[in-house]
Amino acid sequence: MKKQIALVLVFALLLPLFAGCQSVLAAQHTPTPESAPATEPSSITRDEALEIALSDAGLTRQEIYDLEVEPDRDKGDLHYDVDFEKDGKDYDYEIHAETGEILKKEEPVTTPVTPTPTTPTPTKPADTETAKRLTKEEALNIALTHAGLTKEQIRDPDVELDKERGVVHYEVDFEAGAYEYEYEIHAETGEILKSEKERD
């Protein structure tokens, strides 16, 4: 009889403790406003990033192929890498995932090239080649015209003559606002071989 009374007392003492544990466990599994996941920051979708790039390039979805739109992170900023092709030419964009700003773009530039005469001039070949070649100033002006800028709007201009795969060209670099511009200008024809605009 004494044993039964002792068991009842022990059970009576343990019951509130057991009930308290259940309420703690229930509270841990019940979502509260404080523990609810934070809402995602407002950001653009992949389709919206693609539309921004296409609008900048002046193209439509029907005109392009080999499309890739992938999220990426660089220097803490989340952006979309948007790559596609048209007529065998590559277009590469980086679009800010929240603001939709174009952080970087690399697109082919087609400039009509006037064929140069190939008549041999045996008397002074060296002088003829020099006469055909653009000056650094002319190469810089071609890049500025393409970028829609003036000399007063840029800083740190750098124009260097280079040769790659037998093609002599000028490498033109400068900064304007929050962007860096890089160009490759054919040293004889003035054709823009490459243009790149990247956020500084």
JSON list of N, CA and C in Angstrom, two decimals, residues 88-145:
[
{"chain": "A", "resi": 88, "resn": "GLY", "atom": "N", "xyz": [26.11, 33.92, -86.00]},
{"chain": "A", "resi": 88, "resn": "GLY", "atom": "CA", "xyz": [27.47, 33.50, -85.67]},
{"chain": "A", "resi": 88, "resn": "GLY", "atom": "C", "xyz": [28.23, 34.45, -84.79]},
{"chain": "A", "resi": 89, "resn": "LYS", "atom": "N", "xyz": [27.58, 35.47, -84.26]},
{"chain": "A", "resi": 89, "resn": "LYS", "atom": "CA", "xyz": [28.24, 36.46, -83.40]},
{"chain": "A", "resi": 89, "resn": "LYS", "atom": "C", "xyz": [27.74, 36.32, -81.98]},
{"chain": "A", "resi": 90, "resn": "ASP", "atom": "N", "xyz": [28.67, 36.41, -81.02]},
{"chain": "A", "resi": 90, "resn": "ASP", "atom": "CA", "xyz": [28.35, 36.20, -79.61]},
{"chain": "A", "resi": 90, "resn": "ASP", "atom": "C", "xyz": [27.98, 37.51, -78.93]},
{"chain": "A", "resi": 91, "resn": "TYR", "atom": "N", "xyz": [26.95, 37.45, -78.09]},
{"chain": "A", "resi": 91, "resn": "TYR", "atom": "CA", "xyz": [26.55, 38.58, -77.26]},
{"chain": "A", "resi": 91, "resn": "TYR", "atom": "C", "xyz": [26.61, 38.12, -75.80]},
{"chain": "A", "resi": 92, "resn": "ASP", "atom": "N", "xyz": [27.33, 38.87, -74.96]},
{"chain": "A", "resi": 92, "resn": "ASP", "atom": "CA", "xyz": [27.47, 38.52, -73.54]},
{"chain": "A", "resi": 92, "resn": "ASP", "atom": "C", "xyz": [27.08, 39.72, -72.69]},
{"chain": "A", "resi": 93, "resn": "TYR", "atom": "N", "xyz": [26.16, 39.49, -71.73]},
{"chain": "A", "resi": 93, "resn": "TYR", "atom": "CA", "xyz": [25.70, 40.56, -70.85]},
{"chain": "A", "resi": 93, "resn": "TYR", "atom": "C", "xyz": [25.77, 40.11, -69.40]},
{"chain": "A", "resi": 94, "resn": "GLU", "atom": "N", "xyz": [25.95, 41.08, -68.49]},
{"chain": "A", "resi": 94, "resn": "GLU", "atom": "CA", "xyz": [25.76, 40.87, -67.06]},
{"chain": "A", "resi": 94, "resn": "GLU", "atom": "C", "xyz": [24.70, 41.86, -66.61]},
{"chain": "A", "resi": 95, "resn": "ILE", "atom": "N", "xyz": [23.56, 41.34, -66.11]},
{"chain": "A", "resi": 95, "resn": "ILE", "atom": "CA", "xyz": [22.42, 42.17, -65.70]},
{"chain": "A", "resi": 95, "resn": "ILE", "atom": "C", "xyz": [22.25, 42.06, -64.19]},
{"chain": "A", "resi": 96, "resn": "HIS", "atom": "N", "xyz": [22.24, 43.21, -63.49]},
{"chain": "A", "resi": 96, "resn": "HIS", "atom": "CA", "xyz": [22.05, 43.22, -62.03]},
{"chain": "A", "resi": 96, "resn": "HIS", "atom": "C", "xyz": [20.71, 42.58, -61.69]},
{"chain": "A", "resi": 97, "resn": "ALA", "atom": "N", "xyz": [20.72, 41.61, -60.76]},
{"chain": "A", "resi": 97, "resn": "ALA", "atom": "CA", "xyz": [19.53, 40.80, -60.48]},
{"chain": "A", "resi": 97, "resn": "ALA", "atom": "C", "xyz": [18.44, 41.56, -59.74]},
{"chain": "A", "resi": 98, "resn": "GLU", "atom": "N", "xyz": [18.76, 42.70, -59.15]},
{"chain": "A", "resi": 98, "resn": "GLU", "atom": "CA", "xyz": [17.74, 43.46, -58.42]},
{"chain": "A", "resi": 98, "resn": "GLU", "atom": "C", "xyz": [17.31, 44.71, -59.18]},
{"chain": "A", "resi": 99, "resn": "THR", "atom": "N", "xyz": [18.30, 45.43, -59.73]},
{"chain": "A", "resi": 99, "resn": "THR", "atom": "CA", "xyz": [17.97, 46.71, -60.37]},
{"chain": "A", "resi": 99, "resn": "THR", "atom": "C", "xyz": [17.73, 46.59, -61.87]},
{"chain": "A", "resi": 100, "resn": "GLY", "atom": "N", "xyz": [18.24, 45.50, -62.48]},
{"chain": "A", "resi": 100, "resn": "GLY", "atom": "CA", "xyz": [18.11, 45.36, -63.93]},
{"chain": "A", "resi": 100, "resn": "GLY", "atom": "C", "xyz": [19.15, 46.17, -64.69]},
{"chain": "A", "resi": 101, "resn": "GLU", "atom": "N", "xyz": [20.11, 46.77, -63.98]},
{"chain": "A", "resi": 101, "resn": "GLU", "atom": "CA", "xyz": [21.15, 47.57, -64.64]},
{"chain": "A", "resi": 101, "resn": "GLU", "atom": "C", "xyz": [22.11, 46.67, -65.41]},
{"chain": "A", "resi": 102, "resn": "ILE", "atom": "N", "xyz": [22.53, 47.13, -66.58]},
{"chain": "A", "resi": 102, "resn": "ILE", "atom": "CA", "xyz": [23.53, 46.39, -67.36]},
{"chain": "A", "resi": 102, "resn": "ILE", "atom": "C", "xyz": [24.90, 46.69, -66.76]},
{"chain": "A", "resi": 103, "resn": "LEU", "atom": "N", "xyz": [25.48, 45.68, -66.08]},
{"chain": "A", "resi": 103, "resn": "LEU", "atom": "CA", "xyz": [26.78, 45.85, -65.44]},
{"chain": "A", "resi": 103, "resn": "LEU", "atom": "C", "xyz": [27.92, 45.70, -66.45]},
{"chain": "A", "resi": 104, "resn": "LYS", "atom": "N", "xyz": [27.71, 44.85, -67.43]},
{"chain": "A", "resi": 104, "resn": "LYS", "atom": "CA", "xyz": [28.76, 44.60, -68.42]},
{"chain": "A", "resi": 104, "resn": "LYS", "atom": "C", "xyz": [28.11, 44.07, -69.69]},
{"chain": "A", "resi": 105, "resn": "LYS", "atom": "N", "xyz": [28.65, 44.47, -70.82]},
{"chain": "A", "resi": 105, "resn": "LYS", "atom": "CA", "xyz": [28.16, 43.90, -72.07]},
{"chain": "A", "resi": 105, "resn": "LYS", "atom": "C", "xyz": [29.31, 43.79, -73.06]},
{"chain": "A", "resi": 106, "resn": "GLU", "atom": "N", "xyz": [29.27, 42.73, -73.82]},
{"chain": "A", "resi": 106, "resn": "GLU", "atom": "CA", "xyz": [30.25, 42.52, -74.87]},
{"chain": "A", "resi": 106, "resn": "GLU", "atom": "C", "xyz": [29.48, 42.04, -76.09]},
{"chain": "A", "resi": 107, "resn": "GLU", "atom": "N", "xyz": [29.47, 42.86, -77.12]},
{"chain": "A", "resi": 107, "resn": "GLU", "atom": "CA", "xyz": [28.72, 42.51, -78.31]},
{"chain": "A", "resi": 107, "resn": "GLU", "atom": "C", "xyz": [29.54, 42.80, -79.55]},
{"chain": "A", "resi": 108, "resn": "PRO", "atom": "N", "xyz": [29.33, 42.03, -80.60]},
{"chain": "A", "resi": 108, "resn": "PRO", "atom": "CA", "xyz": [30.07, 42.28, -81.83]},
{"chain": "A", "resi": 108, "resn": "PRO", "atom": "C", "xyz": [29.62, 43.57, -82.48]},
{"chain": "A", "resi": 109, "resn": "VAL", "atom": "N", "xyz": [30.54, 44.23, -83.12]},
{"chain": "A", "resi": 109, "resn": "VAL", "atom": "CA", "xyz": [30.22, 45.47, -83.81]},
{"chain": "A", "resi": 109, "resn": "VAL", "atom": "C", "xyz": [30.53, 45.28, -85.28]},
{"chain": "A", "resi": 110, "resn": "THR", "atom": "N", "xyz": [29.54, 45.52, -86.11]},
{"chain": "A", "resi": 110, "resn": "THR", "atom": "CA", "xyz": [29.76, 45.39, -87.54]},
{"chain": "A", "resi": 110, "resn": "THR", "atom": "C", "xyz": [29.85, 46.78, -88.14]},
{"chain": "A", "resi": 111, "resn": "THR", "atom": "N", "xyz": [31.02, 47.10, -88.62]},
{"chain": "A", "resi": 111, "resn": "THR", "atom": "CA", "xyz": [31.26, 48.38, -89.28]},
{"chain": "A", "resi": 111, "resn": "THR", "atom": "C", "xyz": [31.56, 48.10, -90.75]},
{"chain": "A", "resi": 112, "resn": "PRO", "atom": "N", "xyz": [30.84, 48.74, -91.67]},
{"chain": "A", "resi": 112, "resn": "PRO", "atom": "CA", "xyz": [31.14, 48.49, -93.07]},
{"chain": "A", "resi": 112, "resn": "PRO", "atom": "C", "xyz": [32.59, 48.84, -93.40]},
{"chain": "A", "resi": 113, "resn": "VAL", "atom": "N", "xyz": [33.26, 47.91, -94.04]},
{"chain": "A", "resi": 113, "resn": "VAL", "atom": "CA", "xyz": [34.67, 48.10, -94.36]},
{"chain": "A", "resi": 113, "resn": "VAL", "atom": "C", "xyz": [34.80, 48.33, -95.86]},
{"chain": "A", "resi": 114, "resn": "THR", "atom": "N", "xyz": [35.42, 49.43, -96.23]},
{"chain": "A", "resi": 114, "resn": "THR", "atom": "CA", "xyz": [35.68, 49.71, -97.63]},
{"chain": "A", "resi": 114, "resn": "THR", "atom": "C", "xyz": [36.96, 49.00, -98.04]},
{"chain": "A", "resi": 115, "resn": "PRO", "atom": "N", "xyz": [36.87, 48.13, -99.04]},
{"chain": "A", "resi": 115, "resn": "PRO", "atom": "CA", "xyz": [38.08, 47.40, -99.43]},
{"chain": "A", "resi": 115, "resn": "PRO", "atom": "C", "xyz": [39.17, 48.35, -99.92]},
{"chain": "A", "resi": 116, "resn": "THR", "atom": "N", "xyz": [40.37, 48.12, -99.46]},
{"chain": "A", "resi": 116, "resn": "THR", "atom": "CA", "xyz": [41.49, 48.98, -99.85]},
{"chain": "A", "resi": 116, "resn": "THR", "atom": "C", "xyz": [42.09, 48.45, -101.15]},
{"chain": "A", "resi": 117, "resn": "PRO", "atom": "N", "xyz": [42.55, 49.34, -102.00]},
{"chain": "A", "resi": 117, "resn": "PRO", "atom": "CA", "xyz": [43.14, 48.88, -103.26]},
{"chain": "A", "resi": 117, "resn": "PRO", "atom": "C", "xyz": [44.38, 48.03, -103.02]},
{"chain": "A", "resi": 118, "resn": "THR", "atom": "N", "xyz": [44.53, 47.00, -103.83]},
{"chain": "A", "resi": 118, "resn": "THR", "atom": "CA", "xyz": [45.67, 46.08, -103.66]},
{"chain": "A", "resi": 118, "resn": "THR", "atom": "C", "xyz": [46.71, 46.27, -104.76]},
{"chain": "A", "resi": 119, "resn": "THR", "atom": "N", "xyz": [46.67, 47.40, -105.43]},
{"chain": "A", "resi": 119, "resn": "THR", "atom": "CA", "xyz": [47.65, 47.65, -106.49]},
{"chain": "A", "resi": 119, "resn": "THR", "atom": "C", "xyz": [49.04, 47.77, -105.88]},
{"chain": "A", "resi": 120, "resn": "PRO", "atom": "N", "xyz": [49.98, 46.99, -106.33]},
{"chain": "A", "resi": 120, "resn": "PRO", "atom": "CA", "xyz": [51.33, 47.06, -105.74]},
{"chain": "A", "resi": 120, "resn": "PRO", "atom": "C", "xyz": [52.02, 48.38, -106.06]},
{"chain": "A", "resi": 121, "resn": "THR", "atom": "N", "xyz": [52.73, 48.90, -105.09]},
{"chain": "A", "resi": 121, "resn": "THR", "atom": "CA", "xyz": [53.51, 50.13, -105.27]},
{"chain": "A", "resi": 121, "resn": "THR", "atom": "C", "xyz": [54.95, 49.82, -104.90]},
{"chain": "A", "resi": 122, "resn": "PRO", "atom": "N", "xyz": [55.71, 49.33, -105.83]},
{"chain": "A", "resi": 122, "resn": "PRO", "atom": "CA", "xyz": [57.08, 48.87, -105.52]},
{"chain": "A", "resi": 122, "resn": "PRO", "atom": "C", "xyz": [58.04, 49.97, -105.14]},
{"chain": "A", "resi": 123, "resn": "THR", "atom": "N", "xyz": [57.71, 51.24, -105.47]},
{"chain": "A", "resi": 123, "resn": "THR", "atom": "CA", "xyz": [58.68, 52.29, -105.20]},
{"chain": "A", "resi": 123, "resn": "THR", "atom": "C", "xyz": [58.88, 52.55, -103.71]},
{"chain": "A", "resi": 124, "resn": "LYS", "atom": "N", "xyz": [57.74, 52.77, -102.97]},
{"chain": "A", "resi": 124, "resn": "LYS", "atom": "CA", "xyz": [57.87, 53.08, -101.55]},
{"chain": "A", "resi": 124, "resn": "LYS", "atom": "C", "xyz": [56.83, 52.29, -100.76]},
{"chain": "A", "resi": 125, "resn": "PRO", "atom": "N", "xyz": [57.00, 51.00, -100.57]},
{"chain": "A", "resi": 125, "resn": "PRO", "atom": "CA", "xyz": [55.99, 50.21, -99.85]},
{"chain": "A", "resi": 125, "resn": "PRO", "atom": "C", "xyz": [55.85, 50.62, -98.40]},
{"chain": "A", "resi": 126, "resn": "ALA", "atom": "N", "xyz": [56.95, 50.99, -97.76]},
{"chain": "A", "resi": 126, "resn": "ALA", "atom": "CA", "xyz": [56.88, 51.34, -96.33]},
{"chain": "A", "resi": 126, "resn": "ALA", "atom": "C", "xyz": [56.07, 52.61, -96.13]},
{"chain": "A", "resi": 127, "resn": "ASP", "atom": "N", "xyz": [56.30, 53.60, -96.99]},
{"chain": "A", "resi": 127, "resn": "ASP", "atom": "CA", "xyz": [55.56, 54.86, -96.86]},
{"chain": "A", "resi": 127, "resn": "ASP", "atom": "C", "xyz": [54.07, 54.65, -97.10]},
{"chain": "A", "resi": 128, "resn": "THR", "atom": "N", "xyz": [53.73, 53.75, -98.03]},
{"chain": "A", "resi": 128, "resn": "THR", "atom": "CA", "xyz": [52.32, 53.50, -98.34]},
{"chain": "A", "resi": 128, "resn": "THR", "atom": "C", "xyz": [51.62, 52.89, -97.14]},
{"chain": "A", "resi": 129, "resn": "GLU", "atom": "N", "xyz": [52.27, 51.94, -96.45]},
{"chain": "A", "resi": 129, "resn": "GLU", "atom": "CA", "xyz": [51.66, 51.32, -95.28]},
{"chain": "A", "resi": 129, "resn": "GLU", "atom": "C", "xyz": [51.43, 52.35, -94.18]},
{"chain": "A", "resi": 130, "resn": "THR", "atom": "N", "xyz": [52.41, 53.24, -94.01]},
{"chain": "A", "resi": 130, "resn": "THR", "atom": "CA", "xyz": [52.27, 54.26, -92.98]},
{"chain": "A", "resi": 130, "resn": "THR", "atom": "C", "xyz": [51.13, 55.20, -93.31]},
{"chain": "A", "resi": 131, "resn": "ALA", "atom": "N", "xyz": [50.96, 55.51, -94.59]},
{"chain": "A", "resi": 131, "resn": "ALA", "atom": "CA", "xyz": [49.89, 56.43, -94.99]},
{"chain": "A", "resi": 131, "resn": "ALA", "atom": "C", "xyz": [48.52, 55.83, -94.73]},
{"chain": "A", "resi": 132, "resn": "LYS", "atom": "N", "xyz": [48.39, 54.51, -94.85]},
{"chain": "A", "resi": 132, "resn": "LYS", "atom": "CA", "xyz": [47.09, 53.85, -94.64]},
{"chain": "A", "resi": 132, "resn": "LYS", "atom": "C", "xyz": [46.71, 53.82, -93.16]},
{"chain": "A", "resi": 133, "resn": "ARG", "atom": "N", "xyz": [47.68, 53.76, -92.30]},
{"chain": "A", "resi": 133, "resn": "ARG", "atom": "CA", "xyz": [47.42, 53.51, -90.88]},
{"chain": "A", "resi": 133, "resn": "ARG", "atom": "C", "xyz": [46.78, 54.73, -90.21]},
{"chain": "A", "resi": 134, "resn": "LEU", "atom": "N", "xyz": [45.79, 54.46, -89.37]},
{"chain": "A", "resi": 134, "resn": "LEU", "atom": "CA", "xyz": [45.16, 55.52, -88.59]},
{"chain": "A", "resi": 134, "resn": "LEU", "atom": "C", "xyz": [46.11, 56.04, -87.53]},
{"chain": "A", "resi": 135, "resn": "THR", "atom": "N", "xyz": [45.88, 57.26, -87.10]},
{"chain": "A", "resi": 135, "resn": "THR", "atom": "CA", "xyz": [46.62, 57.79, -85.96]},
{"chain": "A", "resi": 135, "resn": "THR", "atom": "C", "xyz": [45.92, 57.35, -84.68]},
{"chain": "A", "resi": 136, "resn": "LYS", "atom": "N", "xyz": [46.62, 57.49, -83.56]},
{"chain": "A", "resi": 136, "resn": "LYS", "atom": "CA", "xyz": [46.02, 57.16, -82.26]},
{"chain": "A", "resi": 136, "resn": "LYS", "atom": "C", "xyz": [44.78, 58.04, -82.01]},
{"chain": "A", "resi": 137, "resn": "GLU", "atom": "N", "xyz": [44.88, 59.29, -82.42]},
{"chain": "A", "resi": 137, "resn": "GLU", "atom": "CA", "xyz": [43.77, 60.23, -82.22]},
{"chain": "A", "resi": 137, "resn": "GLU", "atom": "C", "xyz": [42.54, 59.77, -82.99]},
{"chain": "A", "resi": 138, "resn": "GLU", "atom": "N", "xyz": [42.75, 59.31, -84.22]},
{"chain": "A", "resi": 138, "resn": "GLU", "atom": "CA", "xyz": [41.62, 58.84, -85.04]},
{"chain": "A", "resi": 138, "resn": "GLU", "atom": "C", "xyz": [40.99, 57.58, -84.44]},
{"chain": "A", "resi": 139, "resn": "ALA", "atom": "N", "xyz": [41.84, 56.69, -83.94]},
{"chain": "A", "resi": 139, "resn": "ALA", "atom": "CA", "xyz": [41.33, 55.46, -83.32]},
{"chain": "A", "resi": 139, "resn": "ALA", "atom": "C", "xyz": [40.50, 55.80, -82.08]},
{"chain": "A", "resi": 140, "resn": "LEU", "atom": "N", "xyz": [40.97, 56.75, -81.28]},
{"chain": "A", "resi": 140, "resn": "LEU", "atom": "CA", "xyz": [40.23, 57.16, -80.08]},
{"chain": "A", "resi": 140, "resn": "LEU", "atom": "C", "xyz": [38.89, 57.78, -80.47]},
{"chain": "A", "resi": 141, "resn": "ASN", "atom": "N", "xyz": [38.88, 58.60, -81.52]},
{"chain": "A", "resi": 141, "resn": "ASN", "atom": "CA", "xyz": [37.63, 59.25, -81.95]},
{"chain": "A", "resi": 141, "resn": "ASN", "atom": "C", "xyz": [36.60, 58.23, -82.43]},
{"chain": "A", "resi": 142, "resn": "ILE", "atom": "N", "xyz": [37.07, 57.16, -83.10]},
{"chain": "A", "resi": 142, "resn": "ILE", "atom": "CA", "xyz": [36.15, 56.11, -83.55]},
{"chain": "A", "resi": 142, "resn": "ILE", "atom": "C", "xyz": [35.48, 55.44, -82.35]},
{"chain": "A", "resi": 143, "resn": "ALA", "atom": "N", "xyz": [36.29, 55.15, -81.32]},
{"chain": "A", "resi": 143, "resn": "ALA", "atom": "CA", "xyz": [35.74, 54.51, -80.11]},
{"chain": "A", "resi": 143, "resn": "ALA", "atom": "C", "xyz": [34.77, 55.45, -79.39]},
{"chain": "A", "resi": 144, "resn": "LEU", "atom": "N", "xyz": [35.13, 56.73, -79.29]},
{"chain": "A", "resi": 144, "resn": "LEU", "atom": "CA", "xyz": [34.26, 57.69, -78.61]},
{"chain": "A", "resi": 144, "resn": "LEU", "atom": "C", "xyz": [32.94, 57.85, -79.33]},
{"chain": "A", "resi": 145, "resn": "THR", "atom": "N", "xyz": [32.98, 57.89, -80.67]},
{"chain": "A", "resi": 145, "resn": "THR", "atom": "CA", "xyz": [31.75, 58.01, -81.46]},
{"chain": "A", "resi": 145, "resn": "THR", "atom": "C", "xyz": [30.84, 56.82, -81.20]}
]
